[in-house]
Tab-separated table of C-alpha atoms and ligand atoms in Angstrom:
chain	number	residue	atom	x	y	z
A	144	UNK	CA	147.907	138.028	-75.917
A	145	UNK	CA	146.552	140.401	-78.580
A	146	UNK	CA	145.961	144.073	-77.911
A	147	UNK	CA	142.239	143.525	-78.128
A	148	UNK	CA	142.416	140.777	-75.528
A	149	UNK	CA	144.527	142.929	-73.255
A	150	UNK	CA	141.710	145.419	-73.454
A	151	UNK	CA	139.222	142.821	-72.361
A	152	UNK	CA	141.268	141.534	-69.490
A	153	UNK	CA	142.730	144.717	-68.055
A	154	UNK	CA	139.807	146.970	-68.328
A	155	UNK	CA	136.605	147.999	-66.899
A	156	UNK	CA	135.209	149.017	-70.331
A	157	UNK	CA	133.442	150.253	-72.312
A	158	UNK	CA	136.260	152.192	-73.965
A	159	UNK	CA	135.858	155.436	-75.821
A	160	UNK	CA	137.276	155.090	-79.311
A	161	UNK	CA	137.967	157.393	-82.248
A	162	UNK	CA	137.490	155.932	-85.716
A	163	UNK	CA	139.804	156.799	-88.592
A	164	UNK	CA	139.759	156.034	-92.309
A	165	UNK	CA	140.864	157.233	-95.723
A	166	UNK	CA	138.644	157.656	-98.758
A	167	UNK	CA	139.321	158.669	-102.388
A	168	UNK	CA	139.085	162.324	-103.448
A	169	UNK	CA	135.584	163.219	-104.568
A	170	UNK	CA	133.807	161.107	-101.932
A	171	UNK	CA	131.354	163.656	-100.603
A	172	UNK	CA	130.050	161.733	-97.627
A	173	UNK	CA	130.696	162.956	-94.105
A	174	UNK	CA	133.261	161.186	-91.893
A	175	UNK	CA	130.557	159.331	-89.864
A	176	UNK	CA	128.958	158.141	-93.129
A	177	UNK	CA	132.285	156.932	-94.504
A	178	UNK	CA	132.982	155.102	-91.252
A	179	UNK	CA	129.425	153.801	-90.728
A	180	UNK	CA	130.275	150.120	-90.984
A	181	UNK	CA	133.364	150.497	-88.794
A	182	UNK	CA	131.116	152.212	-86.236
A	183	UNK	CA	128.781	149.187	-86.295
A	184	UNK	CA	131.750	146.886	-85.790
A	185	UNK	CA	133.059	149.070	-82.954
A	186	UNK	CA	129.638	149.091	-81.362
A	187	UNK	CA	129.414	145.285	-81.607
A	188	UNK	CA	132.904	145.206	-80.029
A	189	UNK	CA	131.501	147.262	-77.155
A	190	UNK	CA	133.385	150.469	-77.816
A	191	UNK	CA	131.777	153.875	-77.403
A	192	UNK	CA	132.433	156.125	-80.377
A	193	UNK	CA	133.964	159.441	-79.345
A	194	UNK	CA	134.668	160.807	-82.830
A	195	UNK	CA	135.429	160.106	-86.487
A	196	UNK	CA	138.288	161.358	-88.664
A	197	UNK	CA	138.362	160.633	-92.396
A	198	UNK	CA	140.957	161.889	-94.839
A	199	UNK	CA	140.658	162.195	-98.605
A	200	UNK	CA	143.752	160.757	-100.236
A	201	UNK	CA	144.631	158.335	-102.997
A	202	UNK	CA	146.452	155.867	-100.739
A	203	UNK	CA	147.032	155.722	-96.996
A	204	UNK	CA	150.409	157.122	-95.912
A	205	UNK	CA	152.853	154.163	-95.817
A	206	UNK	CA	154.296	155.282	-92.462
A	207	UNK	CA	151.464	156.850	-90.519
A	208	UNK	CA	148.285	155.912	-92.465
A	209	UNK	CA	146.903	159.479	-92.165
A	210	UNK	CA	148.986	162.409	-93.426
A	211	UNK	CA	150.911	164.589	-90.993
A	212	UNK	CA	148.290	167.373	-90.732
A	213	UNK	CA	145.428	164.926	-90.202
A	214	UNK	CA	147.417	163.094	-87.558
A	215	UNK	CA	147.806	166.384	-85.645
A	216	UNK	CA	144.048	166.934	-85.931
A	217	UNK	CA	143.516	163.415	-84.594
A	218	UNK	CA	145.925	164.028	-81.706
A	219	UNK	CA	143.883	167.098	-80.732
A	220	UNK	CA	140.661	165.106	-80.807
A	221	UNK	CA	142.246	162.398	-78.641
A	222	UNK	CA	143.287	165.087	-76.189
A	223	UNK	CA	139.835	166.694	-76.127
A	224	UNK	CA	137.834	163.505	-75.765
A	225	UNK	CA	140.242	161.536	-73.586
A	226	UNK	CA	139.713	158.535	-75.899
A	227	UNK	CA	141.925	155.569	-75.058
A	228	UNK	CA	141.676	153.776	-78.371
A	229	UNK	CA	141.917	154.664	-82.060
A	230	UNK	CA	140.361	152.225	-84.524
A	231	UNK	CA	141.431	152.227	-88.161
A	232	UNK	CA	139.146	151.169	-91.035
A	233	UNK	CA	141.935	149.281	-92.840
A	234	UNK	CA	144.542	146.749	-91.868
A	235	UNK	CA	147.668	148.543	-90.682
A	236	UNK	CA	151.193	147.369	-91.295
A	237	UNK	CA	153.100	146.722	-88.049
A	238	UNK	CA	155.090	149.940	-88.675
A	239	UNK	CA	152.004	152.085	-89.309
A	240	UNK	CA	150.406	150.819	-86.099
A	241	UNK	CA	153.523	151.493	-84.069
A	242	UNK	CA	153.995	154.985	-85.515
A	243	UNK	CA	150.411	156.066	-84.814
A	244	UNK	CA	150.587	154.673	-81.282
A	245	UNK	CA	153.773	156.605	-80.677
A	246	UNK	CA	152.342	159.819	-82.096
A	247	UNK	CA	149.124	159.620	-80.067
A	248	UNK	CA	149.941	157.675	-76.933
A	249	UNK	CA	146.747	155.623	-77.336
A	250	UNK	CA	146.181	152.014	-78.221
A	251	UNK	CA	145.579	151.514	-81.960
A	252	UNK	CA	143.404	148.718	-83.301
A	253	UNK	CA	142.973	148.069	-86.976
A	254	UNK	CA	139.913	146.654	-88.698
A	255	UNK	CA	141.264	143.102	-88.654
A	256	UNK	CA	142.052	143.248	-84.930
A	257	UNK	CA	138.595	144.621	-84.216
A	258	UNK	CA	136.940	141.800	-86.191
A	259	UNK	CA	139.169	139.254	-84.427
A	260	UNK	CA	138.188	140.811	-81.089
A	261	UNK	CA	134.465	140.423	-81.947
A	262	UNK	CA	134.947	136.851	-83.112
A	263	UNK	CA	136.818	136.032	-79.888
A	264	UNK	CA	133.940	137.480	-77.895
A	265	UNK	CA	131.238	135.565	-79.809
A	266	UNK	CA	132.954	132.185	-80.171
A	267	UNK	CA	131.074	129.499	-78.239
A	268	UNK	CA	131.922	126.065	-79.614
A	269	UNK	CA	135.380	124.532	-79.041
A	270	UNK	CA	135.938	124.630	-82.807
A	271	UNK	CA	135.087	128.342	-83.155
A	272	UNK	CA	137.245	129.189	-80.126
A	273	UNK	CA	140.246	127.371	-81.573
A	274	UNK	CA	139.688	128.897	-85.011
A	275	UNK	CA	139.637	132.418	-83.572
A	276	UNK	CA	142.673	131.761	-81.423
A	277	UNK	CA	144.571	130.455	-84.436
A	278	UNK	CA	143.618	133.513	-86.504
A	279	UNK	CA	144.735	135.788	-83.663
A	280	UNK	CA	148.068	134.004	-83.311
A	281	UNK	CA	148.716	134.169	-87.055
A	282	UNK	CA	147.905	137.862	-86.973
A	283	UNK	CA	150.200	138.507	-84.016
A	284	UNK	CA	153.412	136.889	-85.235
A	285	UNK	CA	154.541	139.715	-87.549
A	286	UNK	CA	153.288	142.324	-85.093
A	287	UNK	CA	155.036	141.153	-81.933
A	288	UNK	CA	157.391	144.081	-81.915
A	289	UNK	CA	154.571	146.580	-81.886
A	290	UNK	CA	152.774	144.737	-79.101
A	291	UNK	CA	155.944	144.627	-77.125
A	292	UNK	CA	156.457	148.390	-77.305
A	293	UNK	CA	152.895	148.732	-76.168
A	294	UNK	CA	153.460	146.480	-73.164
A	295	UNK	CA	156.597	148.380	-72.263
A	296	UNK	CA	154.672	151.599	-72.227
A	297	UNK	CA	152.043	150.080	-69.971
A	298	UNK	CA	154.756	148.996	-67.553
A	299	UNK	CA	156.261	152.484	-67.654
A	300	UNK	CA	159.033	151.402	-69.998
A	301	UNK	CA	161.611	151.416	-67.201
A	302	UNK	CA	164.776	149.385	-67.474
A	303	UNK	CA	163.856	147.611	-70.700
A	304	UNK	CA	166.102	148.372	-73.626
A	305	UNK	CA	166.089	147.195	-77.228
A	306	UNK	CA	168.314	144.131	-76.686
A	307	UNK	CA	166.176	142.648	-73.933
A	308	UNK	CA	163.055	143.395	-75.951
A	309	UNK	CA	164.398	141.633	-79.036
A	310	UNK	CA	165.266	138.586	-76.960
A	311	UNK	CA	161.822	138.563	-75.446
A	312	UNK	CA	160.244	138.870	-78.887
A	313	UNK	CA	162.184	135.803	-80.074
A	314	UNK	CA	161.010	133.898	-77.018
A	315	UNK	CA	157.421	135.009	-77.516
A	316	UNK	CA	157.618	134.096	-81.172
A	317	UNK	CA	158.640	130.511	-80.437
A	318	UNK	CA	155.850	130.240	-77.833
A	319	UNK	CA	153.353	131.488	-80.401
A	320	UNK	CA	154.585	128.977	-82.966
A	321	UNK	CA	154.174	126.151	-80.463
A	322	UNK	CA	150.638	127.295	-79.629
A	323	UNK	CA	149.790	127.604	-83.340
A	324	UNK	CA	150.868	123.999	-83.851
A	325	UNK	CA	148.723	122.852	-80.896
A	326	UNK	CA	145.661	124.723	-82.189
A	327	UNK	CA	146.139	123.264	-85.655
A	328	UNK	CA	146.393	119.735	-84.242
A	329	UNK	CA	143.280	120.105	-82.093
A	330	UNK	CA	141.359	121.635	-84.982
A	331	UNK	CA	142.317	118.767	-87.273
A	332	UNK	CA	140.667	116.307	-84.884
A	333	UNK	CA	137.401	118.300	-84.771
A	334	UNK	CA	137.451	118.928	-88.513
A	335	UNK	CA	137.965	115.231	-89.226
A	336	UNK	CA	134.850	114.407	-87.198
A	337	UNK	CA	132.827	117.136	-88.930
A	338	UNK	CA	133.979	115.963	-92.361
A	339	UNK	CA	132.677	112.475	-91.520
A	340	UNK	CA	129.319	113.991	-90.516
A	341	UNK	CA	129.164	115.882	-93.807
A	342	UNK	CA	129.917	112.681	-95.750
A	343	UNK	CA	127.059	110.813	-94.078
A	344	UNK	CA	124.561	113.343	-95.422
A	345	UNK	CA	126.157	113.578	-98.859
A	346	UNK	CA	123.118	112.026	-100.558
A	347	UNK	CA	120.671	114.559	-99.180
A	348	UNK	CA	120.001	117.769	-101.035
A	349	UNK	CA	121.729	120.539	-99.070
A	350	UNK	CA	121.263	124.293	-99.266
A	351	UNK	CA	123.754	126.708	-97.685
A	352	UNK	CA	122.564	130.082	-96.438
A	353	UNK	CA	125.291	132.592	-97.196
A	354	UNK	CA	125.438	136.370	-97.066
A	355	UNK	CA	126.781	139.490	-95.473
A	356	UNK	CA	126.775	139.540	-91.683
A	357	UNK	CA	123.404	140.600	-90.229
A	358	UNK	CA	121.526	139.866	-93.494
A	359	UNK	CA	119.124	137.589	-91.595
A	360	UNK	CA	120.497	134.105	-92.350
A	361	UNK	CA	119.869	132.696	-88.879
A	362	UNK	CA	116.398	134.284	-88.731
A	363	UNK	CA	115.524	132.628	-92.054
A	364	UNK	CA	116.911	129.303	-90.829
A	365	UNK	CA	114.704	129.584	-87.737
A	366	UNK	CA	111.595	130.509	-89.758
A	367	UNK	CA	112.018	127.615	-92.156
A	368	UNK	CA	113.125	124.904	-89.732
A	369	UNK	CA	112.277	126.029	-86.177
A	370	UNK	CA	115.991	125.497	-85.498
A	371	UNK	CA	116.182	127.900	-82.577
A	372	UNK	CA	119.610	129.241	-83.560
A	373	UNK	CA	120.796	132.571	-82.187
A	374	UNK	CA	119.763	135.554	-84.324
A	375	UNK	CA	120.621	139.022	-83.094
A	376	UNK	CA	121.010	142.561	-84.293
A	377	UNK	CA	124.763	142.522	-84.038
A	378	UNK	CA	127.500	141.529	-86.426
A	379	UNK	CA	128.851	137.988	-86.425
A	380	UNK	CA	126.291	136.343	-84.148
A	381	UNK	CA	126.871	133.037	-85.899
A	382	UNK	CA	130.349	131.519	-85.988
A	383	UNK	CA	129.512	127.838	-86.449
A	384	UNK	CA	127.834	125.959	-89.224
A	385	UNK	CA	124.492	124.455	-88.185
A	386	UNK	CA	122.584	122.098	-90.421
A	387	UNK	CA	118.873	121.402	-89.951
A	388	UNK	CA	116.185	119.551	-91.917
A	389	UNK	CA	113.626	121.674	-93.763
A	390	UNK	CA	110.422	119.825	-94.591
A	391	UNK	CA	108.868	120.899	-97.900
A	392	UNK	CA	105.158	120.541	-98.702
A	393	UNK	CA	104.533	116.897	-99.601
A	394	UNK	CA	106.995	115.606	-97.010
A	395	UNK	CA	110.332	115.874	-98.782
A	396	UNK	CA	113.176	117.016	-96.551
A	397	UNK	CA	116.157	119.072	-97.686
A	398	UNK	CA	118.977	120.218	-95.427
A	399	UNK	CA	119.669	123.875	-94.644
A	400	UNK	CA	123.071	125.040	-93.381
A	401	UNK	CA	123.515	128.375	-91.620
A	402	UNK	CA	127.037	129.681	-91.308
A	403	UNK	CA	129.336	132.587	-90.466
A	404	UNK	CA	128.584	135.855	-92.284
A	405	UNK	CA	130.924	137.739	-94.579
A	406	UNK	CA	132.104	141.343	-94.438
A	407	UNK	CA	134.179	143.712	-96.547
A	408	UNK	CA	137.915	143.287	-95.860
A	409	UNK	CA	137.527	140.108	-93.828
A	410	UNK	CA	140.973	139.350	-92.354
A	411	UNK	CA	142.496	136.563	-94.436
A	412	UNK	CA	143.749	134.837	-91.254
A	413	UNK	CA	140.080	134.409	-90.300
A	414	UNK	CA	139.081	133.093	-93.701
A	415	UNK	CA	141.840	130.491	-93.552
A	416	UNK	CA	141.124	129.511	-89.923
A	417	UNK	CA	137.397	129.230	-90.620
A	418	UNK	CA	137.968	127.382	-93.858
A	419	UNK	CA	136.646	124.083	-92.483
A	420	UNK	CA	133.496	125.736	-91.099
A	421	UNK	CA	132.846	127.462	-94.398
A	422	UNK	CA	133.669	124.328	-96.356
A	423	UNK	CA	131.130	122.407	-94.293
A	424	UNK	CA	128.482	124.893	-95.435
A	425	UNK	CA	129.737	125.322	-98.958
A	426	UNK	CA	129.721	121.606	-99.599
A	427	UNK	CA	126.148	122.278	-100.740
A	428	UNK	CA	124.049	121.595	-103.814
A	429	UNK	CA	122.603	125.110	-103.861
A	430	UNK	CA	123.172	128.477	-102.203
A	431	UNK	CA	120.520	130.787	-100.844
A	432	UNK	CA	122.441	134.031	-101.162
A	433	UNK	CA	120.822	136.400	-98.686
A	434	UNK	CA	120.909	140.177	-98.979
A	435	UNK	CA	119.420	142.701	-96.584
A	436	UNK	CA	117.271	144.535	-99.157
A	437	UNK	CA	116.600	147.373	-96.679
A	438	UNK	CA	120.295	148.314	-96.520
A	439	UNK	CA	121.433	151.197	-98.741
A	440	UNK	CA	124.612	149.152	-99.251
A	441	UNK	CA	122.832	145.989	-100.439
A	442	UNK	CA	124.534	145.874	-103.823
A	443	UNK	CA	128.015	146.391	-102.321
A	444	UNK	CA	127.291	143.640	-99.807
A	445	UNK	CA	126.282	141.354	-102.638
A	446	UNK	CA	129.532	142.042	-104.487
A	447	UNK	CA	131.565	141.334	-101.327
A	448	UNK	CA	129.756	138.036	-100.807
A	449	UNK	CA	130.377	137.045	-104.440
A	450	UNK	CA	134.072	137.871	-104.028
A	451	UNK	CA	134.452	135.834	-100.832
A	452	UNK	CA	132.617	132.896	-102.435
A	453	UNK	CA	134.941	133.122	-105.404
A	454	UNK	CA	138.003	133.115	-103.127
A	455	UNK	CA	136.665	130.017	-101.379
A	456	UNK	CA	136.245	128.200	-104.689
A	457	UNK	CA	132.428	128.341	-104.440
A	458	UNK	CA	131.951	130.968	-107.153
A	459	UNK	CA	130.235	128.509	-109.490
A	460	UNK	CA	127.719	126.970	-107.102
A	461	UNK	CA	124.140	127.489	-108.309
A	462	UNK	CA	122.276	130.087	-106.279
A	463	UNK	CA	118.921	131.655	-105.586
A	464	UNK	CA	119.118	135.284	-104.437
A	465	UNK	CA	116.977	135.904	-101.369
A	466	UNK	CA	116.296	139.596	-100.787
A	467	UNK	CA	115.374	139.808	-97.096
A	468	UNK	CA	113.786	142.354	-94.708
A	469	UNK	CA	110.991	143.124	-97.174
A	470	UNK	CA	108.934	144.499	-94.246
A	471	UNK	CA	111.491	147.318	-93.902
A	472	UNK	CA	111.651	148.311	-97.545
A	473	UNK	CA	109.471	151.352	-98.320
A	474	UNK	CA	110.845	152.226	-101.707
A	475	UNK	CA	110.875	149.107	-103.901
A	476	UNK	CA	112.688	151.011	-106.689
A	477	UNK	CA	115.826	150.748	-104.539
A	478	UNK	CA	115.855	147.061	-105.398
A	479	UNK	CA	116.362	147.688	-109.131
A	480	UNK	CA	120.175	147.234	-108.978
A	481	UNK	CA	119.636	143.905	-107.218
A	482	UNK	CA	117.229	142.708	-109.900
A	483	UNK	CA	119.674	143.828	-112.588
A	484	UNK	CA	122.313	141.701	-110.877
A	485	UNK	CA	120.716	138.722	-112.601
A	486	UNK	CA	119.734	135.243	-111.482
A	487	UNK	CA	116.588	134.103	-109.776
A	488	UNK	CA	115.604	136.290	-106.838
A	489	UNK	CA	112.838	136.092	-104.258
A	490	UNK	CA	111.740	138.904	-101.940
A	491	UNK	CA	111.007	137.732	-98.389
A	492	UNK	CA	110.762	138.788	-94.787
A	493	UNK	CA	112.361	136.144	-92.610
A	494	UNK	CA	110.899	137.956	-89.608
A	495	UNK	CA	107.224	138.161	-90.677
A	496	UNK	CA	107.246	135.106	-92.938
A	497	UNK	CA	106.121	137.095	-95.988
A	498	UNK	CA	107.366	135.589	-99.257
A	499	UNK	CA	108.517	132.303	-97.722
A	500	UNK	CA	105.894	130.469	-99.799
A	501	UNK	CA	107.429	131.991	-102.949
A	502	UNK	CA	110.843	130.863	-101.784
A	503	UNK	CA	109.583	127.305	-101.307
A	504	UNK	CA	107.935	127.341	-104.756
A	505	UNK	CA	111.134	128.649	-106.336
A	506	UNK	CA	113.122	125.855	-104.723
A	507	UNK	CA	110.629	123.198	-105.786
A	508	UNK	CA	110.749	124.606	-109.351
A	509	UNK	CA	114.547	124.493	-109.266
A	510	UNK	CA	114.567	120.878	-108.067
A	511	UNK	CA	112.159	120.027	-110.887
A	512	UNK	CA	114.629	121.432	-113.424
A	513	UNK	CA	117.827	119.823	-112.165
A	514	UNK	CA	116.672	116.450	-110.915
A	515	UNK	CA	115.694	113.442	-112.925
A	516	UNK	CA	112.386	111.683	-112.912
A	517	UNK	CA	112.480	107.903	-112.610
A	518	UNK	CA	110.147	105.039	-111.814
A	519	UNK	CA	111.396	103.104	-108.810
A	520	UNK	CA	110.160	99.674	-107.876
A	521	UNK	CA	110.353	98.928	-104.174
A	522	UNK	CA	109.860	95.180	-103.661
A	523	UNK	CA	107.520	94.278	-100.796
A	524	UNK	CA	110.420	92.948	-98.739
A	525	UNK	CA	112.237	96.314	-99.068
A	526	UNK	CA	109.405	98.290	-97.479
A	527	UNK	CA	111.865	99.803	-94.992
A	528	UNK	CA	113.105	102.055	-97.835
A	529	UNK	CA	109.778	103.868	-98.028
A	530	UNK	CA	110.420	106.513	-95.328
A	531	UNK	CA	113.782	107.335	-96.886
A	532	UNK	CA	112.221	107.701	-100.317
A	533	UNK	CA	109.476	109.949	-98.982
A	534	UNK	CA	111.854	112.278	-97.175
A	535	UNK	CA	114.707	112.250	-99.696
A	536	UNK	CA	112.841	112.549	-103.005
A	537	UNK	CA	109.754	114.221	-104.422
A	538	UNK	CA	107.105	111.526	-104.937
A	539	UNK	CA	105.006	112.396	-107.992
A	540	UNK	CA	102.792	109.241	-108.298
A	541	UNK	CA	102.616	105.812	-106.769
A	542	UNK	CA	100.809	102.539	-107.319
A	543	UNK	CA	100.944	99.122	-105.699
A	544	UNK	CA	101.509	96.163	-108.016
A	545	UNK	CA	102.386	92.514	-107.622
A	546	UNK	CA	106.153	93.049	-107.784
A	547	UNK	CA	106.091	95.883	-105.272
A	548	UNK	CA	105.325	99.559	-104.952
A	549	UNK	CA	105.979	101.609	-108.104
A	550	UNK	CA	106.954	105.159	-107.278
A	551	UNK	CA	107.461	107.912	-109.841
A	552	UNK	CA	109.962	110.144	-108.114
A	553	UNK	CA	112.149	113.148	-108.776
A	554	UNK	CA	115.591	112.886	-107.183
A	555	UNK	CA	119.324	113.609	-107.389
A	556	UNK	CA	121.732	111.138	-108.973
A	557	UNK	CA	123.369	110.609	-105.563
A	558	UNK	CA	120.053	109.664	-103.958
A	559	UNK	CA	119.187	107.338	-106.866
A	560	UNK	CA	122.519	105.523	-106.467
A	561	UNK	CA	121.928	105.177	-102.725
A	562	UNK	CA	118.423	103.728	-103.123
A	563	UNK	CA	119.514	101.299	-105.849
A	564	UNK	CA	122.365	100.108	-103.629
A	565	UNK	CA	119.877	99.474	-100.834
A	566	UNK	CA	117.420	97.281	-102.738
A	567	UNK	CA	115.196	99.510	-104.880
A	568	UNK	CA	115.036	98.810	-108.636
A	569	UNK	CA	114.822	101.311	-111.440
A	570	UNK	CA	112.231	100.551	-114.103
A	571	UNK	CA	113.628	101.272	-117.532
B	29	GTP	N1	112.832	143.893	-90.019
B	29	GTP	C1	113.405	142.723	-90.231
B	29	GTP	N2	114.461	142.346	-89.492
B	29	GTP	C2	115.019	141.141	-89.752
B	29	GTP	C3	114.544	140.288	-90.768
B	29	GTP	N3	115.324	139.177	-90.794
B	29	GTP	C4	116.252	139.333	-89.810
B	29	GTP	N4	116.083	140.518	-89.191
B	29	GTP	C5	116.850	141.063	-88.062
B	29	GTP	O1	118.192	141.293	-88.492
B	29	GTP	C6	119.114	141.030	-87.419
B	29	GTP	C7	120.166	140.038	-87.864
B	29	GTP	O2	119.546	138.788	-88.077
B	29	GTP	P1	120.367	137.427	-88.039
B	29	GTP	O3	119.410	136.360	-88.476
B	29	GTP	O4	121.081	137.254	-86.749
B	29	GTP	O5	121.415	137.720	-89.208
B	29	GTP	P2	122.621	136.782	-89.685
B	29	GTP	O6	122.708	136.960	-91.168
B	29	GTP	O7	122.456	135.400	-89.186
B	29	GTP	O8	123.841	137.531	-88.998
B	29	GTP	P3	125.275	136.948	-88.471
B	29	GTP	O9	125.105	135.582	-87.949
B	29	GTP	O10	125.633	137.937	-87.438
B	29	GTP	O11	126.158	137.025	-89.695
B	29	GTP	C8	118.257	140.524	-86.235
B	29	GTP	O12	117.982	141.609	-85.389
B	29	GTP	C9	116.973	140.057	-86.935
B	29	GTP	O13	115.840	140.121	-86.086
B	29	GTP	C10	113.420	140.703	-91.530
B	29	GTP	O14	112.904	140.050	-92.428
B	29	GTP	N5	112.893	141.941	-91.214
B	30	MG	MG1	123.591	134.289	-87.962
């Protein structure tokens, strides 16, 4: 069981936590400003923030993360506040975690463990639950020793010496490996089924909504498709990929996929466990890359999202930038860096609906540029193809003639191949 899960199961929370981080020399922000995002994560993880300690240094200390003097300052703050937990803004090596725990006598969580803890709390579907469990197990294996010392302390540390501990760690490690294998097997079954679902909609034009966590992806999905997916002011509300039809003016339907949000320093165990979920979304023809335009960190968020996309092999997918939360932006000049970022961008409010017409027009314009225009002949005895043509293509003109219905349509190559295979003819 991970430290974070022990917290959940042994405790009547919420726990008071002190946040710690390091920042380069010359960063003039205050400690709470430097640790603002970690505070949001901690808040989502249901911790109460009792204090913040940030140290200016080039690199974290390899043994204790903070330097000696800062660690003493932190120990005093722990003493004063009675905080039970210290949360670190970076991933800690097993040794760093153990050393800080020993110096302070509190539980230490690092950023990855905190994110894993939130994911575990928010996972609903069997797939998301297994993916989080797998990520937690992968994270735990190299850290077993540290967790074991922690357990010993909880039990009072009586009568357990190094040898017994080592033996126990070996035992635990083989149990973890067995559980990892089970999770991977169960996930493969679910992922196989999902992959088949994705293949059946391969001919339909699909758009993936991607962006930093809390950018408003699920809210936009709901506004455009009445999907009724959960949208909340907390980080990582969405952990599954949901795909819904979005009906454009004129009747054409494209698919929209909403998926898990990204964040700076996302634990790589999570990225690999959630690979199938992300792949399901990123198997798209186009990305709507959402940014919360009202955030002072919008441009950094955008860079993080670009980096994660790159690492997932989706760096080259075409995209439309959607700058969201327009209703909360007072000073439009703050958006200049986003505009400079390049590409097509549309300013919207997913909440009020402002700008959604522009977004639709931009998409229709994009489809007009990338799709081909053909004249299809649908023989009278293939009339059953009509609904599919109307929802899967943009119909520009139509006329009824002796040999059937002639439709001038705009469509993807995949959709053209599908319709030709099912009895439509292409007029050359
Ligand atoms: N003011 C304002 N708030 C918005 C807008 N769009 C979304 N929000 C709010 O932002 C918060 C996050 O919205 P979500 O749609 O859950 O964001 P998400 O990108 O799906 O987030 P995760 O699934 O957690 O990654 C919610 O409280 C929304 O109501 C908007 O246009 N204006
Ligand atoms: Mg969401």
